Amino acid sequence: QVQLVESGGGLVQPGGSLRLSCAASGLTFASYAMNWFRQSFGNQREWVARISSLGANTYYADSVKGRFTISRDNAKNTVYLQMNSLKPEDTAVYYCNPLNTNYWGQGTQVTVSS
């Protein structure tokens, strides 16, 4: 059974940083490009970033480009999202997702507030 466990969220001030982790099991992790999505209250789920299966290629939504960095460690079956220069509009529940699947974990809450 596929399991995705997001962690690392919390409450931070605007301009602060946070690193999210997503530990995956039940799939051949290194065969999948990985996405990060986020969903804030009252809004639709929004794509944030993607990383290719070996980590060579990364892609970002315009709203986070230059501030967020996606990375992965295939030996640990884990994908990361380093978030810097956080803004209140980054507040959301963040989810990881293997490309072309409908697999989701419980997400991790990120709140950016002064």
CSV table of C-alpha atoms in Angstrom, one decimal:
chain,number,residue,atom,x,y,z
A,1,GLN,CA,0.0,0.0,0.0
A,2,VAL,CA,1.3,3.4,-0.9
A,3,GLN,CA,1.9,5.7,2.0
A,4,LEU,CA,3.0,9.3,1.9
A,5,VAL,CA,3.9,11.1,5.2
A,6,GLU,CA,4.5,14.9,5.1
A,7,SER,CA,6.2,16.6,8.0
A,8,GLY,CA,8.0,19.8,8.9
A,9,GLY,CA,5.2,22.3,8.9
A,10,GLY,CA,4.6,24.9,11.5
A,11,LEU,CA,4.0,28.5,12.4
A,12,VAL,CA,6.6,31.0,11.1
A,13,GLN,CA,6.8,34.8,10.7
A,14,PRO,CA,6.9,36.5,7.3
A,15,GLY,CA,10.4,36.3,5.8
A,16,GLY,CA,11.1,33.1,7.7
A,17,SER,CA,12.1,29.6,6.4
A,18,LEU,CA,10.8,26.1,6.8
A,19,ARG,CA,11.8,22.7,5.3
A,20,LEU,CA,9.1,20.2,4.5
A,21,SER,CA,9.8,16.5,4.1
A,22,CYS,CA,7.7,13.7,2.5
A,23,ALA,CA,8.6,10.1,3.2
A,24,ALA,CA,7.2,7.6,0.7
A,25,SER,CA,6.7,3.9,0.9
A,26,GLY,CA,4.9,1.3,-1.1
A,27,LEU,CA,6.1,2.4,-4.5
A,28,THR,CA,9.3,2.4,-6.5
A,29,PHE,CA,10.2,5.9,-5.4
A,30,ALA,CA,13.1,6.6,-7.8
A,31,SER,CA,10.8,5.8,-10.8
A,32,TYR,CA,8.5,8.8,-10.1
A,33,ALA,CA,8.9,12.5,-10.5
A,34,MET,CA,7.4,14.1,-7.4
A,35,ASN,CA,5.2,17.1,-7.0
A,36,TRP,CA,4.4,19.4,-4.1
A,37,PHE,CA,0.9,20.8,-3.9
A,38,ARG,CA,-0.7,23.1,-1.4
A,39,GLN,CA,-4.3,23.9,-0.4
A,40,SER,CA,-5.5,26.8,1.7
A,41,PHE,CA,-8.8,27.1,3.3
A,42,GLY,CA,-11.6,27.9,0.8
A,43,ASN,CA,-9.3,27.4,-2.2
A,44,GLN,CA,-8.5,24.7,-4.7
A,45,ARG,CA,-5.4,22.6,-4.5
A,46,GLU,CA,-2.5,24.4,-6.2
A,47,TRP,CA,0.6,22.9,-7.8
A,48,VAL,CA,3.8,24.3,-6.3
A,49,ALA,CA,6.9,22.4,-7.5
A,50,ARG,CA,8.0,19.2,-9.3
A,51,ILE,CA,11.3,17.3,-9.4
A,52,SER,CA,12.3,14.6,-11.9
A,53,SER,CA,12.9,11.1,-10.8
A,54,LEU,CA,16.7,11.4,-10.4
A,55,GLY,CA,16.5,15.0,-9.2
A,56,ALA,CA,18.2,16.6,-12.2
A,57,ASN,CA,15.2,18.8,-13.3
A,58,THR,CA,13.0,21.0,-11.1
A,59,TYR,CA,10.0,23.2,-11.9
A,60,TYR,CA,8.2,25.8,-9.9
A,61,ALA,CA,5.0,27.8,-9.9
A,62,ASP,CA,5.6,31.4,-10.6
A,63,SER,CA,4.3,32.3,-7.1
A,64,VAL,CA,7.2,30.4,-5.4
A,65,LYS,CA,10.0,30.6,-7.9
A,66,GLY,CA,13.2,32.0,-6.4
A,67,ARG,CA,12.0,31.3,-2.9
A,68,PHE,CA,11.3,27.6,-2.7
A,69,THR,CA,13.6,24.7,-3.6
A,70,ILE,CA,12.5,21.1,-4.2
A,71,SER,CA,15.0,18.3,-3.7
A,72,ARG,CA,15.0,14.5,-3.1
A,73,ASP,CA,17.0,11.8,-1.6
A,74,ASN,CA,16.1,8.5,-3.3
A,75,ALA,CA,18.2,6.4,-0.9
A,76,LYS,CA,15.8,7.7,1.8
A,77,ASN,CA,12.6,7.7,-0.3
A,78,THR,CA,12.1,11.3,0.6
A,79,VAL,CA,11.3,14.5,-1.2
A,80,TYR,CA,11.9,17.9,0.4
A,81,LEU,CA,10.7,21.4,0.0
A,82,GLN,CA,12.9,24.2,1.3
A,83,MET,CA,10.8,27.3,1.7
A,84,ASN,CA,12.5,30.7,2.2
A,85,SER,CA,11.2,34.3,2.3
A,86,LEU,CA,7.8,33.0,3.4
A,87,LYS,CA,4.8,35.2,2.8
A,88,PRO,CA,1.3,35.0,4.4
A,89,GLU,CA,-0.1,33.8,1.1
A,90,ASP,CA,2.1,30.7,1.5
A,91,THR,CA,-0.2,29.6,4.3
A,92,ALA,CA,-1.7,26.2,3.3
A,93,VAL,CA,-1.6,22.5,3.9
A,94,TYR,CA,1.2,21.1,1.8
A,95,TYR,CA,1.0,17.7,0.1
A,96,CYS,CA,3.5,15.6,-1.8
A,97,ASN,CA,2.3,13.6,-4.8
A,98,PRO,CA,4.0,11.2,-7.3
A,99,LEU,CA,3.5,12.4,-10.8
A,100,ASN,CA,0.6,10.9,-12.7
A,101,THR,CA,-0.9,9.4,-9.6
A,102,ASN,CA,-3.8,10.2,-7.2
A,103,TYR,CA,-1.8,9.3,-4.1
A,104,TRP,CA,-1.9,11.8,-1.3
A,105,GLY,CA,-0.8,11.9,2.3
A,106,GLN,CA,-2.4,13.8,5.2
A,107,GLY,CA,-0.4,16.9,4.4
A,108,THR,CA,1.5,19.3,6.8
A,109,GLN,CA,0.2,22.7,7.8
A,110,VAL,CA,2.3,25.8,7.1
A,111,THR,CA,1.1,29.0,8.7
A,112,VAL,CA,2.9,32.3,7.9
A,113,SER,CA,1.8,35.0,10.2
A,114,SER,CA,3.1,37.9,12.3
